PDB file of C-alpha atoms in Angstrom:
ATOM      1  CA  MET U1351      74.612 -13.457 -98.428  1.00 46.00           C
ATOM      2  CA  GLY U1352      69.667 -13.669 -97.782  1.00 50.00           C
ATOM      3  CA  ASP U1353      72.242 -13.872 -99.066  1.00 50.00           C
ATOM      4  CA  ALA U1354      75.339 -13.149-100.966  1.00 43.00           C
ATOM      5  CA  ARG U1355      77.454 -13.664 -97.997  1.00 48.00           C
ATOM      6  CA  HIS U1356      78.215 -16.953 -96.329  1.00 49.00           C
ATOM      7  CA  ASP U1357      75.865 -16.060 -93.525  1.00 50.00           C
ATOM      8  CA  ARG U1358      76.764 -14.923 -90.089  1.00 44.00           C
ATOM      9  CA  ALA U1359      74.399 -15.670 -87.223  1.00 37.00           C
ATOM     10  CA  ARG U1360      70.863 -14.386 -87.631  1.00 44.00           C
ATOM     11  CA  PRO U1361      68.318 -13.177 -85.107  1.00 39.00           C
ATOM     12  CA  PRO U1362      65.252 -15.158 -84.061  1.00 35.00           C
ATOM     13  CA  ARG U1363      68.805 -14.128 -89.542  1.00 36.00           C
ATOM     14  CA  ARG U1364      73.767 -14.322 -95.959  1.00 36.00           C
ATOM     15  CA  ALA U1365      65.084 -21.796-104.138  1.00 28.00           C
ATOM     16  CA  THR U1366      66.345 -24.092-106.626  1.00 27.00           C
ATOM     17  CA  ALA U1367      67.436 -21.287-108.805  1.00 28.00           C
ATOM     18  CA  GLY U1368      69.778 -20.962-111.712  1.00 30.00           C
ATOM     19  CA  ALA U1369      73.021 -19.093-111.680  1.00 32.00           C
ATOM     20  CA  PRO U1370      72.929 -15.427-110.678  1.00 34.00           C
ATOM     21  CA  GLY U1371      71.987 -13.233-113.565  1.00 31.00           C
ATOM     22  CA  ARG U1372      69.356 -15.460-115.131  1.00 27.00           C
ATOM     23  CA  PRO U1373      65.933 -13.857-115.529  1.00 27.00           C
ATOM     24  CA  LEU U1374      63.616 -14.219-112.572  1.00 26.00           C
ATOM     25  CA  PRO U1375      60.938 -16.808-113.278  1.00 26.00           C
ATOM     26  CA  GLY U1376      57.386 -15.591-113.594  1.00 27.00           C
ATOM     27  CA  GLY U1377      56.409 -17.171-110.287  1.00 30.00           C
ATOM     28  CA  GLY U1378      59.662 -16.354-108.540  1.00 34.00           C
ATOM     29  CA  GLY U1379      58.445 -15.753-105.024  1.00 39.00           C
ATOM     30  CA  ASP U1380      58.211 -12.181-103.842  1.00 42.00           C
ATOM     31  CA  LEU U1381      60.494 -10.858-106.551  1.00 44.00           C
ATOM     32  CA  ALA U1382      58.563 -11.479-109.755  1.00 40.00           C
ATOM     33  CA  GLY U1383      58.621  -8.184-111.596  1.00 43.00           C
ATOM     34  CA  LEU U1384      62.017  -6.993-110.359  1.00 46.00           C
ATOM     35  CA  PRO U1385      64.901  -6.155-110.944  1.00 41.00           C
ATOM     36  CA  VAL U1386      64.360  -2.428-110.567  1.00 40.00           C
ATOM     37  CA  VAL U1387      62.258  -0.425-108.156  1.00 35.00           C
ATOM     38  CA  ARG U1388      60.502   1.313-111.044  1.00 34.00           C
ATOM     39  CA  GLU U1389      58.868  -2.000-112.018  1.00 29.00           C
ATOM     40  CA  VAL U1390      56.330  -1.899-109.201  1.00 27.00           C
ATOM     41  CA  GLU U1391      53.442  -0.387-111.194  1.00 27.00           C
ATOM     42  CA  ARG U1392      54.040  -2.616-114.215  1.00 26.00           C
ATOM     43  CA  SER U1393      54.016  -5.717-112.022  1.00 28.00           C
ATOM     44  CA  ALA U1394      50.840  -4.702-110.205  1.00 29.00           C
ATOM     45  CA  ALA U1395      49.064  -4.258-113.551  1.00 30.00           C
ATOM     46  CA  ARG U1396      49.518  -7.887-114.646  1.00 28.00           C
ATOM     47  CA  PRO U1397      46.271  -9.834-115.205  1.00 29.00           C
ATOM     48  CA  LYS U1398      45.027 -12.094-112.432  1.00 31.00           C
ATOM     49  CA  TRP U1399      45.359 -15.849-112.630  1.00 32.00           C
ATOM     50  CA  PRO U1400      42.305 -17.679-113.899  1.00 36.00           C
ATOM     51  CA  GLY U1401      41.020 -20.600-111.881  1.00 38.00           C
ATOM     52  CA  THR U1402      39.524 -21.344-108.511  1.00 33.00           C
ATOM     53  CA  GLN U1403      38.911 -19.022-105.591  1.00 34.00           C
ATOM     54  CA  ARG U1404      41.835 -20.713-103.847  1.00 31.00           C
ATOM     55  CA  ARG U1405      44.182 -19.658-106.643  1.00 33.00           C
ATOM     56  CA  ILE U1406      42.771 -16.127-106.543  1.00 30.00           C
ATOM     57  CA  ALA U1407      43.366 -15.988-102.796  1.00 32.00           C
ATOM     58  CA  CYS U1408      46.911 -17.283-103.224  1.00 33.00           C
ATOM     59  CA  ARG U1409      47.517 -14.682-105.895  1.00 35.00           C
ATOM     60  CA  ALA U1410      46.250 -11.947-103.588  1.00 34.00           C
ATOM     61  CA  CYS U1411      48.626 -13.096-100.861  1.00 36.00           C
ATOM     62  CA  SER U1412      51.519 -13.213-103.315  1.00 42.00           C
ATOM     63  CA  THR U1413      50.693  -9.736-104.616  1.00 43.00           C
ATOM     64  CA  ALA U1414      50.561  -8.386-101.078  1.00 44.00           C
ATOM     65  CA  ARG U1415      53.961  -9.867-100.287  1.00 56.00           C
ATOM     66  CA  HIS U1416      55.384  -8.521-103.532  1.00 66.00           C
ATOM     67  CA  THR U1417      53.992  -5.065-102.818  1.00 75.00           C
ATOM     68  CA  GLY U1418      55.531  -5.151 -99.354  1.00 82.00           C
ATOM     69  CA  VAL U1419      58.933  -6.067-100.763  1.00 86.00           C
ATOM     70  CA  MET U1420      58.736  -3.331-103.352  1.00 88.00           C
ATOM     71  CA  LYS U1421      57.743  -0.782-100.711  1.00 92.00           C
ATOM     72  CA  GLN U1422      60.703  -1.719 -98.500  1.00 93.00           C
ATOM     73  CA  LEU U1423      63.105  -1.540-101.429  1.00 94.00           C
ATOM     74  CA  GLU U1424      61.746   1.843-102.460  1.00 96.00           C
ATOM     75  CA  GLN U1425      62.074   3.098 -98.880  1.00 96.00           C
ATOM     76  CA  THR U1426      65.621   1.765 -98.562  1.00 97.00           C
ATOM     77  CA  VAL U1427      66.795   3.179-101.884  1.00 97.00           C
ATOM     78  CA  GLY U1428      65.110   6.491-101.152  1.00 97.00           C
ATOM     79  CA  LEU U1429      66.806   6.685 -97.757  1.00 98.00           C
ATOM     80  CA  VAL U1430      70.227   5.934 -99.232  1.00 98.00           C
ATOM     81  CA  ARG U1431      69.713   8.497-101.988  1.00 97.00           C
ATOM     82  CA  ASP U1432      68.551  11.172 -99.559  1.00 97.00           C
ATOM     83  CA  VAL U1433      71.398  10.577 -97.114  1.00 98.00           C
ATOM     84  CA  THR U1434      74.293  10.194 -99.557  1.00 98.00           C
ATOM     85  CA  GLY U1435      73.200  12.687-102.202  1.00 97.00           C
ATOM     86  CA  ALA U1436      75.708  13.286-105.003  1.00 96.00           C
ATOM     87  CA  GLU U1437      78.151  10.824-103.429  1.00 97.00           C
ATOM     88  CA  LEU U1438      75.956   7.872-104.470  1.00 98.00           C
ATOM     89  CA  LEU U1439      77.016   6.007-107.620  1.00 98.00           C
ATOM     90  CA  GLY U1440      74.355   3.301-107.538  1.00 98.00           C
ATOM     91  CA  THR U1441      72.324   0.793-105.522  1.00 97.00           C
ATOM     92  CA  TYR U1442      72.090  -2.909-106.367  1.00 97.00           C
ATOM     93  CA  LEU U1443      70.301  -6.062-105.274  1.00 92.00           C
ATOM     94  CA  HIS U1444      72.260  -9.081-104.128  1.00 90.00           C
ATOM     95  CA  GLY U1445      71.579 -12.172-102.036  1.00 85.00           C
ATOM     96  CA  SER U1446      68.397 -14.214-102.486  1.00 80.00           C
ATOM     97  CA  ALA U1447      66.955 -11.621-104.869  1.00 75.00           C
ATOM     98  CA  VAL U1448      69.430 -12.417-107.619  1.00 78.00           C
ATOM     99  CA  PHE U1449      68.951 -16.165-107.194  1.00 78.00           C
ATOM    100  CA  GLY U1450      65.311 -15.688-108.156  1.00 68.00           C
ATOM    101  CA  ARG U1451      63.344 -16.248-104.944  1.00 73.00           C
ATOM    102  CA  LEU U1452      62.949 -14.999-101.390  1.00 81.00           C
ATOM    103  CA  ALA U1453      62.474 -17.699 -98.773  1.00 82.00           C
ATOM    104  CA  PRO U1454      60.240 -16.926 -95.772  1.00 83.00           C
ATOM    105  CA  ALA U1455      63.131 -15.640 -93.630  1.00 81.00           C
ATOM    106  CA  SER U1456      65.245 -14.088 -96.398  1.00 84.00           C
ATOM    107  CA  ASP U1457      66.670 -10.599 -95.997  1.00 88.00           C
ATOM    108  CA  LEU U1458      66.317  -7.895 -98.624  1.00 92.00           C
ATOM    109  CA  ASP U1459      69.984  -7.330 -99.467  1.00 93.00           C
ATOM    110  CA  VAL U1460      71.043  -3.989-100.941  1.00 96.00           C
ATOM    111  CA  LEU U1461      74.525  -2.830-101.948  1.00 97.00           C
ATOM    112  CA  ALA U1462      75.304   0.879-102.311  1.00 98.00           C
ATOM    113  CA  VAL U1463      78.459   2.152-104.025  1.00 98.00           C
ATOM    114  CA  THR U1464      79.643   5.657-103.133  1.00 98.00           C
ATOM    115  CA  ARG U1465      82.417   8.018-104.171  1.00 98.00           C
ATOM    116  CA  ARG U1466      83.583   8.761-100.629  1.00 97.00           C
ATOM    117  CA  SER U1467      83.329   7.370 -97.127  1.00 98.00           C
ATOM    118  CA  LEU U1468      80.279   8.388 -95.119  1.00 98.00           C
ATOM    119  CA  ASP U1469      80.711  10.851 -92.278  1.00 97.00           C
ATOM    120  CA  HIS U1470      79.250  10.255 -88.811  1.00 97.00           C
ATOM    121  CA  ARG U1471      76.115  12.280 -89.520  1.00 97.00           C
ATOM    122  CA  ARG U1472      75.281  10.254 -92.634  1.00 98.00           C
ATOM    123  CA  ARG U1473      75.980   6.972 -90.855  1.00 98.00           C
ATOM    124  CA  SER U1474      73.662   7.926 -88.035  1.00 97.00           C
ATOM    125  CA  ALA U1475      70.939   8.977 -90.480  1.00 98.00           C
ATOM    126  CA  LEU U1476      71.145   5.647 -92.323  1.00 98.00           C
ATOM    127  CA  VAL U1477      70.899   3.680 -89.094  1.00 98.00           C
ATOM    128  CA  GLU U1478      67.954   5.741 -87.868  1.00 97.00           C
ATOM    129  CA  GLY U1479      66.069   5.245 -91.125  1.00 97.00           C
ATOM    130  CA  LEU U1480      66.856   1.548 -91.460  1.00 97.00           C
ATOM    131  CA  LEU U1481      65.717   0.811 -87.916  1.00 97.00           C
ATOM    132  CA  GLU U1482      62.288   1.996 -89.064  1.00 96.00           C
ATOM    133  CA  ILE U1483      62.233   0.239 -92.447  1.00 96.00           C
ATOM    134  CA  SER U1484      63.683  -3.132 -91.415  1.00 95.00           C
ATOM    135  CA  GLY U1485      62.060  -5.751 -89.208  1.00 92.00           C
ATOM    136  CA  CYS U1486      61.308  -9.421 -88.620  1.00 87.00           C
ATOM    137  CA  THR U1487      57.536  -9.796 -88.919  1.00 84.00           C
ATOM    138  CA  PRO U1488      55.237 -11.621 -91.358  1.00 79.00           C
ATOM    139  CA  THR U1489      54.856  -8.388 -93.356  1.00 84.00           C
ATOM    140  CA  VAL U1490      58.226  -6.669 -92.869  1.00 90.00           C
ATOM    141  CA  ARG U1491      61.480  -8.273 -93.968  1.00 91.00           C
ATOM    142  CA  PRO U1492      64.935  -7.677 -92.535  1.00 93.00           C
ATOM    143  CA  ILE U1493      67.014  -5.213 -94.553  1.00 95.00           C
ATOM    144  CA  GLU U1494      70.734  -5.710 -95.002  1.00 96.00           C
ATOM    145  CA  LEU U1495      72.467  -2.635 -96.401  1.00 98.00           C
ATOM    146  CA  THR U1496      76.151  -2.697 -97.318  1.00 98.00           C
ATOM    147  CA  VAL U1497      77.934   0.456 -98.464  1.00 98.00           C
ATOM    148  CA  VAL U1498      81.310   0.348-100.218  1.00 98.00           C
ATOM    149  CA  VAL U1499      83.475   3.190-101.446  1.00 98.00           C
ATOM    150  CA  GLN U1500      84.410   2.525-105.062  1.00 98.00           C
ATOM    151  CA  SER U1501      88.108   3.353-104.557  1.00 97.00           C
ATOM    152  CA  GLU U1502      88.299   0.864-101.649  1.00 97.00           C
ATOM    153  CA  VAL U1503      87.328  -2.097-103.829  1.00 96.00           C
ATOM    154  CA  ARG U1504      88.588  -0.966-107.252  1.00 97.00           C
ATOM    155  CA  PRO U1505      91.274  -1.907-107.967  1.00 96.00           C
ATOM    156  CA  TRP U1506      90.443  -5.058-106.021  1.00 96.00           C
ATOM    157  CA  ARG U1507      92.471  -6.091-102.989  1.00 95.00           C
ATOM    158  CA  PHE U1508      91.925  -8.580-100.187  1.00 95.00           C
ATOM    159  CA  PRO U1509      90.627  -8.188 -97.594  1.00 94.00           C
ATOM    160  CA  PRO U1510      88.338  -5.462 -98.909  1.00 96.00           C
ATOM    161  CA  THR U1511      87.082  -2.600 -96.751  1.00 97.00           C
ATOM    162  CA  GLY U1512      83.394  -2.113 -96.135  1.00 98.00           C
ATOM    163  CA  ASP U1513      82.253   1.418 -95.332  1.00 98.00           C
ATOM    164  CA  PHE U1514      78.903   0.675 -93.660  1.00 98.00           C
ATOM    165  CA  LEU U1515      76.890  -2.416 -92.721  1.00 97.00           C
ATOM    166  CA  PHE U1516      73.366  -2.654 -91.330  1.00 97.00           C
ATOM    167  CA  GLY U1517      71.547  -5.898 -90.571  1.00 95.00           C
ATOM    168  CA  GLU U1518      68.868  -6.987 -88.135  1.00 94.00           C
ATOM    169  CA  TRP U1519      71.377  -9.118 -86.233  1.00 90.00           C
ATOM    170  CA  LEU U1520      73.220  -5.841 -85.476  1.00 95.00           C
ATOM    171  CA  ARG U1521      70.135  -3.927 -84.274  1.00 95.00           C
ATOM    172  CA  ASP U1522      70.873  -4.004 -80.543  1.00 95.00           C
ATOM    173  CA  GLU U1523      74.549  -3.203 -81.092  1.00 95.00           C
ATOM    174  CA  LEU U1524      73.774  -0.257 -83.362  1.00 96.00           C
ATOM    175  CA  GLN U1525      71.153   1.149 -80.991  1.00 95.00           C
ATOM    176  CA  SER U1526      73.492   0.997 -78.000  1.00 95.00           C
ATOM    177  CA  GLY U1527      76.876   1.628 -79.607  1.00 94.00           C
ATOM    178  CA  GLY U1528      76.227   4.010 -82.463  1.00 94.00           C
ATOM    179  CA  PRO U1529      76.589   3.690 -86.235  1.00 96.00           C
ATOM    180  CA  PRO U1530      79.019   1.224 -87.848  1.00 96.00           C
ATOM    181  CA  LYS U1531      82.487   2.336 -88.923  1.00 96.00           C
ATOM    182  CA  PRO U1532      84.586   1.287 -91.928  1.00 97.00           C
ATOM    183  CA  GLY U1533      86.621  -1.868 -91.534  1.00 96.00           C
ATOM    184  CA  PRO U1534      87.920  -5.049 -93.197  1.00 95.00           C
ATOM    185  CA  MET U1535      85.071  -7.174 -94.553  1.00 95.00           C
ATOM    186  CA  PRO U1536      86.402 -10.377 -96.192  1.00 94.00           C
ATOM    187  CA  ASP U1537      82.957 -11.626 -97.180  1.00 92.00           C
ATOM    188  CA  LEU U1538      82.535  -8.638 -99.481  1.00 96.00           C
ATOM    189  CA  ALA U1539      84.320 -10.918-101.962  1.00 96.00           C
ATOM    190  CA  LEU U1540      81.205 -13.109-101.964  1.00 94.00           C
ATOM    191  CA  LEU U1541      78.685 -10.276-101.854  1.00 95.00           C
ATOM    192  CA  LEU U1542      80.231  -8.365-104.751  1.00 96.00           C
ATOM    193  CA  THR U1543      80.553 -11.512-106.856  1.00 94.00           C
ATOM    194  CA  VAL U1544      76.827 -12.225-106.530  1.00 92.00           C
ATOM    195  CA  ALA U1545      75.882  -8.583-107.090  1.00 94.00           C
ATOM    196  CA  LEU U1546      78.038  -8.409-110.231  1.00 94.00           C
ATOM    197  CA  ALA U1547      76.666 -11.663-111.621  1.00 90.00           C
ATOM    198  CA  GLY U1548      73.090 -10.787-110.721  1.00 87.00           C
ATOM    199  CA  ALA U1549      73.168  -7.455-112.571  1.00 84.00           C
ATOM    200  CA  ARG U1550      70.128  -6.102-110.691  1.00 87.00           C
ATOM    201  CA  PRO U1551      70.561  -2.309-110.488  1.00 93.00           C
ATOM    202  CA  LEU U1552      68.006  -0.446-108.410  1.00 95.00           C
ATOM    203  CA  THR U1553      69.549   2.915-109.299  1.00 96.00           C
ATOM    204  CA  GLY U1554      72.645   3.864-111.245  1.00 96.00           C
ATOM    205  CA  PRO U1555      74.656   2.237-114.034  1.00 97.00           C
ATOM    206  CA  PRO U1556      75.432  -1.479-114.374  1.00 96.00           C
ATOM    207  CA  LEU U1557      77.627  -2.555-111.474  1.00 97.00           C
ATOM    208  CA  ALA U1558      80.211  -4.040-113.844  1.00 96.00           C
ATOM    209  CA  GLY U1559      81.018  -0.499-114.902  1.00 96.00           C
ATOM    210  CA  LEU U1560      81.893   0.448-111.323  1.00 97.00           C
ATOM    211  CA  LEU U1561      83.635  -2.634-109.911  1.00 96.00           C
ATOM    212  CA  ASP U1562      86.067  -5.324-111.055  1.00 95.00           C
ATOM    213  CA  PRO U1563      85.499  -9.099-110.796  1.00 95.00           C
ATOM    214  CA  VAL U1564      86.757 -10.845-107.663  1.00 96.00           C
ATOM    215  CA  PRO U1565      89.469 -13.478-108.292  1.00 96.00           C
ATOM    216  CA  ARG U1566      88.457 -17.049-107.516  1.00 94.00           C
ATOM    217  CA  ALA U1567      91.320 -17.380-105.032  1.00 94.00           C
ATOM    218  CA  ASP U1568      89.765 -14.612-102.948  1.00 96.00           C
ATOM    219  CA  LEU U1569      86.351 -16.279-103.060  1.00 94.00           C
ATOM    220  CA  THR U1570      88.040 -19.300-101.512  1.00 94.00           C
ATOM    221  CA  ARG U1571      89.831 -17.190 -98.905  1.00 95.00           C
ATOM    222  CA  ALA U1572      86.638 -15.409 -97.915  1.00 95.00           C
ATOM    223  CA  SER U1573      84.692 -18.668 -97.734  1.00 94.00           C
ATOM    224  CA  VAL U1574      87.068 -20.576 -95.491  1.00 94.00           C
ATOM    225  CA  ALA U1575      87.702 -17.539 -93.262  1.00 93.00           C
ATOM    226  CA  ALA U1576      84.121 -17.900 -92.015  1.00 91.00           C
ATOM    227  CA  ILE U1577      84.480 -21.517 -90.822  1.00 96.00           C
ATOM    228  CA  PRO U1578      85.638 -20.914 -87.205  1.00 96.00           C
ATOM    229  CA  GLU U1579      82.818 -18.445 -86.503  1.00 94.00           C
ATOM    230  CA  LEU U1580      80.277 -20.750 -88.117  1.00 96.00           C
ATOM    231  CA  LEU U1581      81.368 -23.643 -85.897  1.00 97.00           C
ATOM    232  CA  ALA U1582      80.917 -21.452 -82.846  1.00 96.00           C
ATOM    233  CA  GLU U1583      77.341 -20.706 -83.966  1.00 94.00           C
ATOM    234  CA  LEU U1584      76.372 -24.282 -84.852  1.00 96.00           C
ATOM    235  CA  ASN U1585      74.122 -24.877 -81.844  1.00 93.00           C
ATOM    236  CA  ASP U1586      72.384 -21.497 -81.961  1.00 90.00           C
ATOM    237  CA  ASP U1587      71.966 -21.091 -85.728  1.00 92.00           C
ATOM    238  CA  THR U1588      71.933 -24.680 -86.972  1.00 95.00           C
ATOM    239  CA  ARG U1589      69.910 -24.177 -90.126  1.00 95.00           C
ATOM    240  CA  ASN U1590      72.058 -21.360 -91.523  1.00 93.00           C
ATOM    241  CA  VAL U1591      75.356 -22.937 -90.510  1.00 97.00           C
ATOM    242  CA  LEU U1592      74.571 -26.230 -92.256  1.00 98.00           C
ATOM    243  CA  LEU U1593      73.413 -24.469 -95.426  1.00 97.00           C
ATOM    244  CA  THR U1594      76.421 -22.153 -95.360  1.00 96.00           C
ATOM    245  CA  PHE U1595      78.846 -25.070 -95.089  1.00 98.00           C
ATOM    246  CA  ALA U1596      77.130 -26.575 -98.147  1.00 98.00           C
ATOM    247  CA  ARG U1597      77.628 -23.264-100.007  1.00 95.00           C
ATOM    248  CA  ILE U1598      81.302 -23.147 -99.035  1.00 97.00           C
ATOM    249  CA  TRP U1599      81.744 -26.681-100.348  1.00 98.00           C
ATOM    250  CA  VAL U1600      80.086 -25.717-103.639  1.00 97.00           C
ATOM    251  CA  THR U1601      82.190 -22.557-103.967  1.00 95.00           C
ATOM    252  CA  LEU U1602      85.468 -24.364-103.410  1.00 96.00           C
ATOM    253  CA  ALA U1603      84.513 -27.181-105.779  1.00 96.00           C
ATOM    254  CA  THR U1604      83.063 -25.110-108.616  1.00 95.00           C
ATOM    255  CA  GLY U1605      84.078 -21.477-108.135  1.00 92.00           C
ATOM    256  CA  GLU U1606      80.386 -20.519-108.081  1.00 91.00           C
ATOM    257  CA  ILE U1607      78.137 -19.065-105.380  1.00 91.00           C
ATOM    258  CA  THR U1608      74.682 -20.631-105.348  1.00 90.00           C
ATOM    259  CA  SER U1609      71.468 -20.187-103.425  1.00 89.00           C
ATOM    260  CA  LYS U1610      71.232 -22.015-100.126  1.00 92.00           C
ATOM    261  CA  ASP U1611      68.822 -24.696-101.248  1.00 92.00           C
ATOM    262  CA  ALA U1612      70.658 -25.217-104.543  1.00 94.00           C
ATOM    263  CA  ALA U1613      73.866 -25.698-102.538  1.00 96.00           C
ATOM    264  CA  ALA U1614      72.047 -28.197-100.325  1.00 97.00           C
ATOM    265  CA  ASP U1615      70.823 -30.132-103.387  1.00 97.00           C
ATOM    266  CA  TRP U1616      74.370 -30.214-104.777  1.00 98.00           C
ATOM    267  CA  ALA U1617      75.791 -31.453-101.473  1.00 98.00           C
ATOM    268  CA  LEU U1618      73.042 -34.019-100.894  1.00 98.00           C
ATOM    269  CA  ALA U1619      73.874 -35.652-104.222  1.00 98.00           C
ATOM    270  CA  ARG U1620      77.462 -36.149-102.993  1.00 98.00           C
ATOM    271  CA  LEU U1621      76.941 -37.151 -99.369  1.00 98.00           C
ATOM    272  CA  PRO U1622      76.536 -40.740 -98.111  1.00 97.00           C
ATOM    273  CA  PRO U1623      72.992 -41.561 -96.927  1.00 97.00           C
ATOM    274  CA  GLN U1624      73.734 -41.277 -93.213  1.00 97.00           C
ATOM    275  CA  HIS U1625      74.776 -37.630 -93.558  1.00 98.00           C
ATOM    276  CA  ARG U1626      71.807 -36.437 -95.621  1.00 98.00           C
ATOM    277  CA  PRO U1627      68.852 -36.099 -93.188  1.00 98.00           C
ATOM    278  CA  VAL U1628      70.047 -33.006 -91.295  1.00 97.00           C
ATOM    279  CA  LEU U1629      70.833 -31.101 -94.494  1.00 98.00           C
ATOM    280  CA  GLU U1630      67.504 -32.116 -96.014  1.00 98.00           C
ATOM    281  CA  HIS U1631      65.799 -30.783 -92.892  1.00 97.00           C
ATOM    282  CA  ALA U1632      67.769 -27.520 -92.956  1.00 97.00           C
ATOM    283  CA  ARG U1633      66.860 -27.049 -96.619  1.00 96.00           C
ATOM    284  CA  ASN U1634      63.162 -27.639 -95.935  1.00 96.00           C
ATOM    285  CA  LEU U1635      63.192 -25.209 -93.015  1.00 94.00           C
ATOM    286  CA  TYR U1636      64.809 -22.564 -95.209  1.00 93.00           C
ATOM    287  CA  LEU U1637      62.188 -22.955 -97.916  1.00 92.00           C
ATOM    288  CA  THR U1638      59.104 -23.197 -95.749  1.00 91.00           C
ATOM    289  CA  CYS U1639      59.313 -21.439 -92.377  1.00 85.00           C
ATOM    290  CA  HIS U1640      60.448 -18.505 -90.288  1.00 83.00           C
ATOM    291  CA  TYR U1641      63.025 -18.899 -87.550  1.00 81.00           C
ATOM    292  CA  GLN U1642      60.437 -18.889 -84.763  1.00 81.00           C
ATOM    293  CA  ASP U1643      58.767 -21.943 -86.344  1.00 84.00           C
ATOM    294  CA  GLU U1644      61.977 -23.967 -86.620  1.00 87.00           C
ATOM    295  CA  VAL U1645      62.047 -27.365 -84.881  1.00 92.00           C
ATOM    296  CA  TRP U1646      64.880 -29.896 -84.551  1.00 94.00           C
ATOM    297  CA  ASP U1647      64.045 -33.190 -82.872  1.00 93.00           C
ATOM    298  CA  ASP U1648      66.579 -34.985 -80.688  1.00 94.00           C
ATOM    299  CA  GLY U1649      67.321 -37.605 -83.316  1.00 94.00           C
ATOM    300  CA  LEU U1650      68.319 -35.011 -85.892  1.00 96.00           C
ATOM    301  CA  LYS U1651      70.340 -33.041 -83.343  1.00 95.00           C
ATOM    302  CA  THR U1652      72.596 -36.022 -82.712  1.00 97.00           C
ATOM    303  CA  GLN U1653      73.352 -36.217 -86.451  1.00 97.00           C
ATOM    304  CA  VAL U1654      74.350 -32.560 -86.859  1.00 98.00           C
ATOM    305  CA  ARG U1655      77.988 -32.756 -85.759  1.00 98.00           C
ATOM    306  CA  PRO U1656      78.813 -35.959 -87.737  1.00 98.00           C
ATOM    307  CA  HIS U1657      77.316 -34.274 -90.803  1.00 98.00           C
ATOM    308  CA  VAL U1658      79.411 -31.149 -90.255  1.00 98.00           C
ATOM    309  CA  ASP U1659      82.572 -33.210 -89.784  1.00 98.00           C
ATOM    310  CA  GLU U1660      81.898 -34.976 -93.088  1.00 98.00           C
ATOM    311  CA  VAL U1661      81.325 -31.727 -94.995  1.00 98.00           C
ATOM    312  CA  LEU U1662      84.376 -30.076 -93.446  1.00 98.00           C
ATOM    313  CA  SER U1663      86.488 -33.050 -94.465  1.00 97.00           C
ATOM    314  CA  ARG U1664      85.324 -32.553 -98.071  1.00 97.00           C
ATOM    315  CA  ILE U1665      86.136 -28.833 -97.833  1.00 97.00           C
ATOM    316  CA  ASP U1666      89.556 -29.556 -96.336  1.00 96.00           C
ATOM    317  CA  HIS U1667      90.326 -31.981 -99.159  1.00 95.00           C
ATOM    318  CA  LEU U1668      89.582 -29.259-101.703  1.00 95.00           C
ATOM    319  CA  ARG U1669      91.785 -26.824 -99.817  1.00 92.00           C
ATOM    320  CA  HIS U1670      94.661 -29.296 -99.442  1.00 89.00           C
ATOM    321  CA  PRO U1671      94.397 -31.928-102.184  1.00 83.00           C
ATOM    322  CA  SER U1672      96.774 -34.816-101.656  1.00 69.00           C
TER     323      SER U1672
END
């Protein structure tokens, strides 16, 4: 969940934005001009900003990033269409894209809905193509592709079954062990909720015509199911784990799924002062830098576990109100 999901660990890998589904702001990071792949030429034709050479240079950089995002989305959608053929019902944005902004390390998250499960040949072809399209460089973003079979998630049941999942954090595993197989995927509850609310079709009809809403109780179940794995990853993926715990807290308290930095803002307004600095730092890292540039000083490191214990106590209270 860049991310619809409550994030799993990311490689060195789930904007103060409104609720999913609101229009993307004109300056909305790399995604101004979306939601659909066909928008690329219209966006490129917009007039340049007036002003200083510095603004012109910034605009050029922004346009280059936007063009790169659009190219990767076009490549990903084209690959999915070519591989799945008539079995494809539609492709849809989710994750950071539907919250209105891509942070420096955000994935490009794509959901594909199909009529039938993919066979081994199609799975292998998707992996082979995505290994070429996806990456973690200043000019190439990680791609996360999730494929669901419509009949496996409609009518809705929990846990849902995912048919295919590709992400950069799986690269080594996919290269050595072969393409992913179908299996239970509880956090599809979160992904599909964001994709439905975001209403960002890349191809195909509106997603609401293909899938049903996810009950709030299952959003809660999917959120809390991730807690043990997140705790195990706290030392290695501190930034994402802290932000994900904030998102879980927001989801349980409000029934909504927010962007990572919006969740951090919500949590910071409710935390006592001594538990704020590490979350403020995680939020700033998310908004401003790639994973390789991330730094945690010793003073902040000592505050991480007390902060987590405080947030988990708030989550536990929502799960088991006295």
